[in-house]
Every structure is written in C-alpha cells, then in structure tokens.
XYZ file of C-alpha atoms in Angstrom:
605
model
C 74.612 207.394 93.271
C 75.112 206.848 89.783
C 74.338 208.237 86.873
C 74.136 210.117 83.235
C 73.671 214.001 83.295
C 71.761 215.163 79.783
C 71.907 218.708 79.952
C 68.616 220.273 79.279
C 70.213 223.950 78.129
C 73.489 222.907 76.492
C 75.885 219.029 76.875
C 79.321 219.518 78.431
C 82.292 217.311 77.944
C 81.377 214.485 81.454
C 85.412 213.579 80.988
C 88.317 214.652 82.746
C 92.381 214.347 81.500
C 93.633 214.997 84.860
C 93.933 212.306 87.212
C 91.219 212.359 90.495
C 94.231 210.547 92.680
C 96.672 213.442 91.539
C 94.139 216.227 93.410
C 95.540 218.769 95.878
C 94.498 219.178 99.837
C 92.491 222.636 100.101
C 94.131 225.520 101.662
C 91.825 226.924 104.633
C 92.339 229.980 106.081
C 92.624 231.182 109.513
C 89.365 232.165 111.665
C 89.239 236.226 110.683
C 87.405 238.368 108.169
C 87.881 237.291 104.768
C 86.191 239.480 102.025
C 84.104 237.385 100.029
C 80.869 239.060 100.033
C 78.261 237.791 102.209
C 74.689 236.560 100.261
C 73.047 236.387 103.912
C 70.391 238.790 104.782
C 70.120 239.662 108.726
C 67.086 237.995 110.226
C 64.837 238.424 113.473
C 66.417 235.942 115.641
C 63.480 236.594 117.776
C 61.013 235.704 116.031
C 62.679 232.539 115.681
C 65.169 232.441 113.039
C 68.309 230.783 113.648
C 71.557 233.185 114.252
C 73.777 233.370 110.906
C 76.829 235.448 110.798
C 74.812 238.562 109.323
C 73.511 238.758 112.827
C 74.107 240.772 116.089
C 73.887 236.991 117.607
C 76.803 235.750 115.629
C 79.584 234.802 118.039
C 82.794 237.420 118.509
C 86.169 236.508 117.426
C 87.228 235.728 121.207
C 84.036 233.552 121.158
C 85.636 231.396 118.108
C 88.889 231.835 119.964
C 87.965 230.090 122.649
C 86.132 226.888 120.619
C 88.809 226.574 118.688
C 91.355 226.243 122.205
C 88.704 223.382 122.722
C 89.100 221.312 119.533
C 91.359 219.024 117.604
C 91.733 221.452 115.373
C 91.332 225.995 115.412
C 88.010 226.769 113.433
C 88.195 228.353 110.026
C 87.122 230.426 107.569
C 85.225 228.576 105.172
C 86.046 229.348 101.190
C 83.913 229.136 97.772
C 86.125 227.066 95.232
C 86.597 229.964 93.512
C 88.182 232.183 96.175
C 91.481 232.668 95.041
C 90.554 233.473 91.587
C 89.218 236.740 92.050
C 90.508 239.962 93.887
C 91.174 241.124 96.397
C 92.211 237.394 96.910
C 93.882 236.358 93.970
C 96.487 233.913 93.936
C 97.665 232.641 90.740
C 98.882 229.149 92.123
C 95.667 228.335 93.844
C 93.202 229.597 91.333
C 95.043 227.609 88.627
C 94.899 224.357 90.785
C 90.921 225.170 90.871
C 90.490 225.712 87.530
C 92.542 222.468 87.063
C 90.383 220.555 89.034
C 87.463 222.077 88.860
C 85.396 219.034 87.270
C 87.060 216.533 89.473
C 84.859 214.701 92.015
C 87.911 213.883 94.297
C 89.329 217.401 94.426
C 86.014 218.788 95.002
C 85.425 216.388 97.832
C 88.233 217.691 99.464
C 87.216 221.380 99.890
C 85.136 222.354 102.825
C 83.060 224.831 100.100
C 82.603 223.209 97.359
C 79.286 220.885 96.420
C 79.991 218.355 93.945
C 77.264 220.510 91.995
C 78.706 224.067 92.247
C 74.785 225.744 91.890
C 74.679 224.618 95.225
C 77.635 227.274 96.288
C 75.742 230.594 95.082
C 72.600 232.222 95.397
C 72.139 233.476 92.160
C 72.848 236.564 90.090
C 76.013 236.881 92.446
C 78.159 233.640 92.443
C 82.429 233.156 92.721
C 82.941 231.201 89.699
C 86.346 229.428 88.953
C 86.073 229.421 85.412
C 83.755 232.214 84.973
C 84.229 236.392 84.813
C 87.485 237.564 85.721
C 90.127 238.291 88.330
C 88.383 241.696 88.767
C 84.473 239.874 89.084
C 83.488 239.825 92.938
C 83.707 236.688 94.917
C 80.148 235.883 96.668
C 80.222 234.051 99.177
C 76.472 232.553 98.374
C 75.571 229.412 100.443
C 79.200 228.758 101.284
C 78.987 228.124 105.622
C 80.843 231.394 107.566
C 82.848 229.142 109.649
C 83.982 225.571 109.772
C 85.030 223.315 112.320
C 87.665 220.749 110.827
C 85.995 217.814 113.179
C 87.963 214.702 113.630
C 86.816 213.232 116.660
C 83.429 212.724 117.924
C 84.362 215.333 120.701
C 85.094 217.732 118.023
C 81.866 217.292 117.054
C 79.934 217.028 120.027
C 81.565 220.432 120.861
C 81.052 221.817 117.917
C 76.878 221.099 117.879
C 76.788 222.204 121.680
C 77.900 225.931 121.118
C 75.999 226.169 118.287
C 73.020 224.759 120.244
C 73.660 227.176 122.625
C 73.411 230.294 120.735
C 70.879 229.016 118.277
C 73.081 229.242 115.297
C 72.361 227.810 111.849
C 74.933 224.918 111.700
C 75.576 222.281 108.716
C 76.707 219.177 108.591
C 79.169 217.977 105.018
C 81.643 215.168 104.641
C 82.240 215.177 100.498
C 79.378 217.008 99.201
C 77.725 214.428 97.250
C 73.960 215.877 98.008
C 71.830 216.946 94.542
C 70.222 219.277 97.221
C 73.377 220.948 98.421
C 72.489 220.164 102.284
C 76.011 220.440 103.913
C 75.734 224.486 102.588
C 73.461 227.135 103.925
C 74.334 231.188 103.758
C 75.331 232.473 107.078
C 76.410 229.310 108.561
C 78.817 227.447 110.559
C 79.794 224.235 108.933
C 81.184 220.986 110.600
C 83.457 219.313 108.567
C 83.538 215.051 109.429
C 85.514 214.881 106.107
C 89.324 213.935 107.604
C 87.492 211.915 110.429
C 88.482 208.796 109.057
C 88.821 205.513 110.580
C 87.641 201.406 109.893
C 87.493 198.133 111.683
C 86.324 194.702 110.541
C 84.711 192.559 112.782
C 84.273 188.965 112.387
C 81.197 188.875 114.847
C 80.152 192.058 115.984
C 78.839 192.441 119.365
C 76.949 195.697 120.123
C 77.227 197.768 122.896
C 74.920 195.903 125.448
C 77.777 193.189 124.607
C 75.473 190.572 122.624
C 77.116 189.223 119.732
C 75.382 190.268 115.702
C 76.544 187.072 114.408
C 77.437 188.876 111.432
C 80.567 190.322 110.007
C 80.641 193.823 109.950
C 82.598 196.746 109.034
C 82.896 200.103 111.286
C 83.191 203.495 109.363
C 83.447 207.025 110.518
C 81.974 209.932 109.161
C 84.998 210.866 106.547
C 85.313 207.582 105.052
C 84.754 206.998 101.180
C 83.282 203.946 98.998
C 86.993 203.764 97.455
C 88.382 202.952 100.284
C 86.005 201.073 102.435
C 85.557 198.709 99.034
C 89.223 198.361 99.733
C 89.206 197.293 103.005
C 86.214 194.944 102.791
C 88.361 193.085 100.150
C 91.418 193.001 102.377
C 89.148 191.405 104.782
C 87.364 189.002 101.975
C 84.142 190.528 102.454
C 81.181 192.346 100.278
C 79.998 195.502 101.523
C 76.972 197.082 99.633
C 77.858 200.896 99.318
C 77.382 203.292 96.997
C 78.445 203.557 93.273
C 79.439 206.874 92.788
C 81.842 207.231 89.705
C 86.119 207.471 90.908
C 84.121 205.928 94.356
C 84.514 209.656 96.600
C 81.043 208.821 97.826
C 81.099 208.892 101.787
C 80.511 205.479 103.438
C 79.692 207.108 106.919
C 76.955 209.343 106.523
C 74.463 210.709 103.747
C 74.334 207.527 101.715
C 73.052 204.844 104.177
C 71.122 207.426 106.170
C 69.222 208.148 102.823
C 68.139 204.751 102.342
C 71.478 204.001 99.817
C 70.971 201.749 96.928
C 73.628 199.045 95.238
C 73.817 197.305 92.783
C 73.820 193.905 94.613
C 70.649 195.232 97.123
C 68.605 193.107 95.722
C 70.879 190.085 97.036
C 71.604 192.231 100.162
C 69.610 194.955 101.055
C 69.634 198.314 101.086
C 72.097 200.573 102.592
C 70.307 201.586 105.792
C 69.074 197.602 105.634
C 72.616 196.689 106.737
C 73.166 199.360 109.597
C 74.231 197.334 112.668
C 74.817 200.209 115.202
C 75.345 203.843 115.536
C 76.688 206.378 117.302
C 74.971 209.738 116.971
C 75.861 213.548 118.572
C 72.229 214.588 119.621
C 71.851 218.554 118.562
C 72.387 219.242 122.237
C 76.031 217.509 122.020
C 74.855 214.411 123.551
C 76.669 211.065 122.709
C 74.234 208.163 122.457
C 74.683 204.811 120.868
C 71.567 203.441 118.599
C 71.252 199.820 117.625
C 68.267 197.097 117.923
C 68.439 197.247 121.922
C 69.003 201.229 123.002
C 66.957 204.161 121.589
C 65.054 201.842 119.396
C 63.314 204.685 118.177
C 65.712 207.045 116.903
C 67.985 203.688 115.148
C 64.761 202.818 112.892
C 64.699 207.096 112.357
C 68.098 207.323 110.977
C 68.276 204.406 108.837
C 66.587 206.332 106.122
C 65.234 209.123 107.738
C 68.009 211.084 106.278
C 71.218 213.033 107.671
C 71.849 215.007 109.713
C 68.100 215.590 110.794
C 68.190 213.508 113.961
C 71.724 213.992 114.735
C 75.426 213.824 113.710
C 76.907 210.081 112.910
C 80.465 209.546 114.153
C 80.670 205.975 113.872
C 78.303 203.607 111.657
C 78.354 200.021 111.281
C 77.930 198.187 108.304
C 76.898 194.538 108.150
C 79.178 193.061 105.450
C 78.495 189.854 103.522
C 81.039 187.332 102.446
C 82.644 187.907 99.283
C 81.848 186.286 95.734
C 82.103 185.545 92.277
C 80.157 187.892 89.813
C 78.393 187.012 86.258
C 78.498 190.200 84.471
C 76.218 190.921 81.095
C 76.930 193.827 79.138
C 74.567 194.836 76.406
C 74.076 198.127 74.383
C 71.745 198.770 71.864
C 71.635 201.752 69.007
C 67.722 202.412 67.889
C 67.133 204.230 64.414
C 63.943 205.309 65.354
C 61.592 206.116 68.512
C 59.474 203.394 67.272
C 62.171 200.882 67.302
C 63.507 202.535 70.794
C 60.241 201.935 72.712
C 59.598 198.460 71.188
C 62.904 197.736 73.018
C 61.903 199.391 76.047
C 58.787 197.481 76.435
C 60.807 194.117 75.817
C 62.619 195.121 78.616
C 60.012 196.055 81.005
C 58.387 193.139 80.214
C 61.132 190.533 80.885
C 62.705 192.887 84.140
C 60.475 190.413 86.487
C 61.956 187.068 85.353
C 65.435 188.582 85.323
C 64.603 190.065 88.703
C 63.338 186.595 89.957
C 66.567 184.983 88.182
C 68.906 187.089 90.084
C 69.835 189.491 88.119
C 69.836 193.028 89.006
C 71.997 196.108 87.568
C 71.554 199.735 85.569
C 70.398 200.345 82.072
C 71.365 204.094 80.830
C 69.716 205.461 77.911
C 69.218 208.484 75.596
C 65.918 208.982 74.629
C 64.801 207.143 71.057
C 68.612 206.276 70.009
C 70.562 204.145 72.760
C 69.900 201.663 75.626
C 72.329 199.515 77.266
C 72.910 197.475 80.492
C 75.328 196.325 83.058
C 74.137 193.877 85.302
C 75.308 191.160 87.450
C 74.609 187.693 88.769
C 76.407 186.838 92.083
C 78.124 183.000 91.342
C 76.429 183.195 88.296
C 77.568 180.604 85.130
C 77.210 181.275 81.546
C 74.462 178.284 81.065
C 72.545 179.993 83.735
C 72.799 183.951 82.308
C 72.179 182.270 78.620
C 69.015 181.216 79.981
C 67.643 184.046 81.440
C 69.513 187.484 80.407
C 70.010 185.643 76.797
C 66.344 185.363 76.054
C 66.225 189.240 76.192
C 69.206 190.027 74.159
C 68.194 187.414 71.479
C 64.627 189.087 71.052
C 66.499 192.569 71.396
C 68.389 192.001 68.583
C 65.244 190.626 66.094
C 63.605 194.044 66.643
C 63.411 196.535 63.607
C 65.655 199.119 63.517
C 67.536 197.761 66.249
C 71.601 197.688 66.209
C 72.953 195.438 68.607
C 76.813 197.187 69.431
C 77.681 195.085 72.549
C 76.601 191.751 73.535
C 78.704 190.473 76.352
C 79.565 188.460 79.372
C 82.890 187.848 81.895
C 82.993 186.924 85.304
C 84.917 188.964 88.230
C 86.352 186.895 90.778
C 84.766 189.549 93.297
C 83.263 192.608 94.308
C 86.035 194.526 94.304
C 86.943 193.628 90.779
C 84.224 194.535 89.270
C 83.733 198.218 91.027
C 87.615 198.637 89.945
C 87.268 197.850 86.459
C 83.971 199.677 85.969
C 83.579 202.195 88.176
C 86.922 203.633 89.528
C 88.985 203.433 86.162
C 88.219 203.129 82.449
C 90.818 201.013 81.738
C 88.592 197.212 81.221
C 84.783 198.728 80.958
C 82.993 196.834 78.678
C 79.820 198.433 76.849
C 78.976 202.212 78.362
C 81.862 203.878 80.678
C 80.656 204.621 83.850
C 83.869 206.244 85.002
C 82.933 209.170 82.052
C 79.522 209.272 84.050
C 81.289 211.651 87.132
C 79.648 215.099 86.524
C 81.612 217.412 88.960
C 81.824 221.680 89.050
C 78.350 222.410 86.840
C 75.229 223.254 88.145
C 72.619 220.109 88.246
C 69.473 219.151 88.936
C 68.300 215.413 89.363
C 64.822 213.515 90.210
C 63.922 210.336 90.455
C 60.906 208.408 90.925
C 60.623 204.287 92.089
C 58.751 201.848 90.065
C 56.866 198.914 91.511
C 57.036 195.584 90.347
C 53.341 195.570 89.472
C 54.177 197.678 86.872
C 56.460 195.849 84.660
C 53.856 192.757 84.831
C 51.058 194.992 82.768
C 51.634 195.053 79.155
C 49.854 198.518 79.248
C 52.023 200.089 82.178
C 54.822 198.721 80.654
C 54.436 200.324 77.687
C 53.054 203.767 79.136
C 56.911 203.655 80.997
C 58.656 203.053 77.984
C 56.493 206.434 76.343
C 57.424 208.301 79.144
C 60.969 207.573 79.040
C 60.979 208.156 75.385
C 60.464 212.086 76.266
C 63.661 212.244 78.662
C 66.828 212.891 77.109
C 68.798 211.010 79.101
C 68.630 208.945 82.278
C 69.537 205.834 84.343
C 67.405 202.956 85.399
C 68.777 201.444 88.135
C 67.184 197.943 88.811
C 68.161 197.385 92.549
C 65.060 196.556 94.336
C 63.097 193.135 94.562
C 64.718 189.982 96.165
C 66.076 190.706 99.609
C 64.657 194.212 99.341
C 61.313 192.943 98.697
C 61.204 190.331 101.707
C 61.887 192.906 104.330
C 59.371 194.536 106.278
C 57.975 197.804 104.896
C 58.197 199.345 108.707
C 62.003 198.283 109.109
C 62.916 201.292 109.221
C 62.351 204.674 108.002
C 63.018 204.744 104.242
C 60.224 205.172 101.993
C 57.707 201.948 102.174
C 57.533 201.744 98.402
C 60.780 200.646 98.120
C 59.422 196.969 99.169
C 57.557 196.845 96.292
C 60.129 198.223 93.579
C 62.161 197.336 91.398
C 63.168 200.147 89.540
C 64.572 203.808 90.397
C 64.749 205.743 87.091
C 66.579 208.980 87.715
C 67.206 211.844 85.262
C 69.492 214.973 85.881
C 69.593 218.459 84.500
C 72.029 220.641 83.816
C 73.088 224.392 83.044
C 76.277 226.749 81.944
C 78.095 228.541 84.804
C 76.550 231.647 83.169
C 73.175 230.954 83.548
C 70.513 232.883 84.976
C 67.842 232.283 87.778
C 65.170 232.005 85.121
C 67.662 229.836 82.959
C 68.009 227.471 86.116
C 64.112 227.499 86.935
C 63.530 226.070 83.118
C 65.620 223.403 83.977
C 64.664 222.235 87.333
C 61.015 222.503 85.843
C 61.525 220.671 83.022
C 63.259 218.257 85.264
C 60.365 217.726 87.607
C 57.264 217.727 84.803
C 59.379 214.855 83.053
C 59.155 213.032 85.342
C 55.573 213.762 85.842
C 54.400 210.771 83.758
C 55.814 208.066 85.906
C 54.559 209.664 89.162
C 50.935 209.479 87.398
C 51.651 205.602 87.270
C 51.968 205.594 91.167
C 49.338 207.460 92.269
C 49.204 207.400 96.479
C 51.954 206.005 98.154
C 52.144 203.495 95.423
C 55.416 205.539 94.111
C 57.826 207.447 96.120
C 61.529 209.421 94.979
C 64.917 207.902 96.361
C 66.203 210.538 98.965
C 69.478 210.588 97.942
C 68.308 211.239 94.222
C 65.525 213.855 94.926
C 63.499 216.061 92.955
C 63.585 220.088 94.449
C 60.071 220.709 93.154
C 58.531 217.361 93.559
C 54.636 217.794 95.032
C 54.488 216.918 98.748
C 57.986 216.207 99.463
C 57.820 214.360 102.731
C 55.405 211.901 101.198
C 57.310 211.591 98.082
C 60.561 211.021 100.295
C 59.178 208.972 103.118
C 54.908 208.144 102.381
C 53.301 207.053 105.520
C 56.589 207.099 107.725
C 56.775 210.606 107.524
C 53.814 211.076 110.465
C 56.041 208.795 112.437
C 59.697 211.041 111.801
C 58.523 213.847 112.391
C 57.306 212.523 115.938
C 61.268 211.473 116.499
C 62.353 214.881 115.290
C 59.994 216.594 117.921
C 61.767 214.290 120.822
C 65.473 214.048 119.529
C 65.273 218.127 118.248
C 62.537 219.899 120.218
C 64.642 223.121 118.737
C 64.954 222.584 115.446
C 68.649 223.198 115.877
C 69.733 220.567 112.503
C 67.188 221.666 109.258
C 68.319 220.851 105.877
C 66.387 221.264 102.660
C 63.908 218.487 102.642
C 64.702 217.506 105.387
C 62.604 215.992 108.356
C 60.710 218.975 110.282
C 61.691 221.620 107.742
C 58.251 221.884 106.046
C 57.068 225.376 107.467
C 60.655 227.004 106.924
C 61.902 228.927 104.453
C 64.257 227.873 101.795
C 67.204 227.905 103.373
C 65.931 226.562 107.130
C 66.662 229.896 108.617
C 63.303 231.415 109.677
C 59.971 229.539 109.970
C 57.499 230.841 107.726
C-alpha cells in the first residue's frame, strides 16, 4: 500500500516531526468492565445473528477468566486510542503520548484498538477522539472490539477461535491495522490480535510439510511480522523478497498484504505477493490447524492466495518464496505542468510509452497532482545507464519538449540491493530523490480509497490512452502503480484467487479522499461517493471482467464488489468458503461470503 492522500474536504500535513521508532508500546487494561460507551445494539441471535457484547449470550466474566488461563496472556479490554483523553479514565501521560503519536503509523500499529485510518474506529456521530473534543467529552467504543486476545502462538489462535466458534461470537483478526475497510475491528466483538506473534526463518531450499524439496529459497514469517523487519532479514541472507511498500515499513508481512494479492514495485519481475506463497498454516474457524500448499488442502491453498484474510481461517505461518538480491538501477523524474492541456499531453505521452517501458523491464510508481504535477520512481534490476537512456530516456526527452512542461527532476542512480533502495526512499527521507514517499504516510485521519486495474490493451490504443489521461485530470491527486506485466502477466489467471484481470493489466490507479476529525456522517458520505465517482471513467473503460479493483486498496461503494474484487473467481471462492466456514464464523467487510449480511456482518439481511 503506497499512495498519496489528496483530501477532498481539506488538506492536512503528511509528515510528522516525531521519530516513528520512538513510539511506545500500548497500555492494555485487564478484562474487567470499562466505561467507554458501547455502540453495539442488541441483536436477535436466534435469527442467525452473531453474538456481541451487548447480547445476553456474551460470555460471563468467569468464562473469560477460564479462557485467560488457557492462553499465553490473559484476555484484555480493548480500548480506543483516545480512551485516556476522556473522563472518567483521563490519564495525562497516556493522553499526551496519544496526542504526540496520533499520526504515527508505527505507534498506531502497536495499539490493539487503533486502525491506521481512524474513521474505522468510530460509529458517527459518536467518537473517541485523540485530538478533538475535550476531557469531559464522552468516549465511545465505536467499532473497537470489546475483548482482545494477545495471540503469540498458534495454540493461542486455535483456543480463541474455538472459544468464539462454540459461542457464535462475532470475531475479528487484527495485526497492524493497515486496512482501508477497517476489517480488523468490529463493534461488540472478540479481537484476536496477532501483532506480537513474531518469528522469521530463512531456508536455502524450502521443504514442504510432506517432505518434498521446493527448489526455492524462502523466508517463513509469523503473522505479527512487519515488512520493515522482514526486508532487513532478507538482506541479511542476501535475498530479495517482494513485499508491501507502505512508508515506514509498518505493513504486516504475515497477514492481509499477501492474502489480498500484494503488489510490489518489482512484481513485474518476481510476481505478486500471493504468487510467491509456498505454504501456510491456517487455523480454521473451528480451531483446527491445517497446512496448505500445492500438495495438501489444495483448494484452500488456492483460495487464501488472493481471496483475502481472514475469510477462510487465520494464517499463523506463511512461507514466502524469495529471490537472489540484485543491483537496482533507478530513474527519478518530476515535472510541473503549467496548464491542464500540458498535463494531459504529458500523461498521453507516458501512457503510450508504458508498454515499451514495461517490455524493457521497467516498473514503478507515478504519483500525480491533477493539472500541475507528475513524478516517476522506476526500477530496473541489474540495469545500466546505457540501457536506461535507450528506454526511459526516450520518454523523458520527449516530455521536456512538451509546451508548458517544466522538468524539476531527471536523475538516475544505482542501488547495490533492494534493502538499500527501500531504506533510502521508503523508510528514511535522508536521501530521497524527487517525490518524498515517506511523506505520504498518512495515519490517524479519516481516509477512504478506491483503485482500479488498467489492462495493457488500454495503453496500446491512443484513444483509450487519452481517455485515461482525461480521467486522471479530474482526480485531485493519486498514484499510478505500474507493477504488473512481465511475470504477473505470464502467470495463469487461475493459478490462485487474485482477480484474473491482474494477468492482463499493467497499472493499478489508486486515489484517496479524507476528512477532518469534526466531519459529520454526511460529510464522510460526500467524500466516499466522490472517490467512487472519480474512478467511474476508468471502470467504464474496462467493462465486464476486463478490470477490477486491488483487494488491498478497495472502494467501499464500488458497484458489484464481489466481482470487482475477484471477477469470475468469486463463485469458486464462495464454494470453498462454505466448505471450510459453513457457519460464517469469519466475515469481514467485502469479504467472501459477506454479501447478504449487514454492514458489520453481524446479522443476515
């Protein structure tokens, strides 16, 4: 997940002066009654609804105590990040820490009750704001689960899931909170928090559970690992792993990113995250632990690689195929455009150049601000200056000749390996060339997103290439992620569950809308509808199953979300879901099987 954050209501600063690695661990409260106001209505469980904390079926304190004694850590009350900024639980030190770190993605990933986008913590008009209201303003529990399990072993996950399964409890699985639909939270639910379930191992020739050698080097991770650590571990072992590119590296490497497909700036050369999964251990909704790979439970192996988590179970061990590390040649480009016509002409040139750039081995990102700004950060494995000038140089020279276009940055450099590129461009801003991607780490604000995949055919036709440029001109800002083609295109569309349109696409275009803390629900609705409407012209260019959205950057209001997420794969996914989760224990927003349920997946419609 990498992107800009254009605000459709107002603009906010995208960077923080605080050091993200100084973030403090959260303070958890024991599992006893706390005073955040509940937002969960009572449900008719007899009608097929899930049991929540407001229902009489919710476990008693003695049942939670028994569960605690079976786990590595006692269960705890999950509280909103702003909990200690409001009476009667006001704590000056904890409130000040929350205020200092509210926009810090590392700190937020360490808080069990936090999402990176704080709108998913609330049920408006009630909220529990860190930087809004005052000490006497009531703190609402909102969508933050009632009880949490700090799961640090597979057995913890098994025990907690079985506990929830036997009692029909509403349950959510959460690691870092990097989810644009807030799937890790849900009102009145039990949270299984995997953030501290850590561990990584490297193998030169991974051996499947049945004893067969894979022939591939691998890195095995547990669900609490984050890319900032996994990339460093890969570098220590002289390998390259395709992972998430979230600024500051706080996206999880053992959870939703690979299960949702997962793209990387080098996916063109090494495949999607889901393509590189060799084996997983999955805890099924009933608490049973199973291993899935190309030899065992093959239907479930197909489904979890792109079907999204945790619709089929909870992944507690994931094995990523890795690749030899390599020198990377990078091209950086920034252009300012004086008029909308100049902007569209520049985009036309770029879109028509994309197939040739892709065929030459380039892939990367192009953030834009409509009518005024366009940038590139592109990589070429083991490239050289001569090769670059013969490919990317053709585009940059032609761009400079467009009337109304001023070139701000046109630079090339070489990195000795992937970790070096990531450290200098995504993790730390000290040596950034051109657009500062670390500044696009937006956390602690209300954010809505939308994305759409653009097939290669669109770029090979002047008419459709221009239509894409005109559509982008209408967007306040966003990012084109040229991450497909190459190995992604060469992979069988039915190899795994990701949308088959990935295999014909070149680019994932993503846009973001945001709102202030004091926004009302009507304000939020306007932003959400606006984001959906802005991508409508791109959806119109790809009718039927020709396009789709990236599961990890989903649009809440996208038409026909099951097929926008998975195309014709959805029907097969639904069959597998019914096999492994017949009681619909694990349902999330826009997850397999959640159509036909209310917006919080508590009661069937």
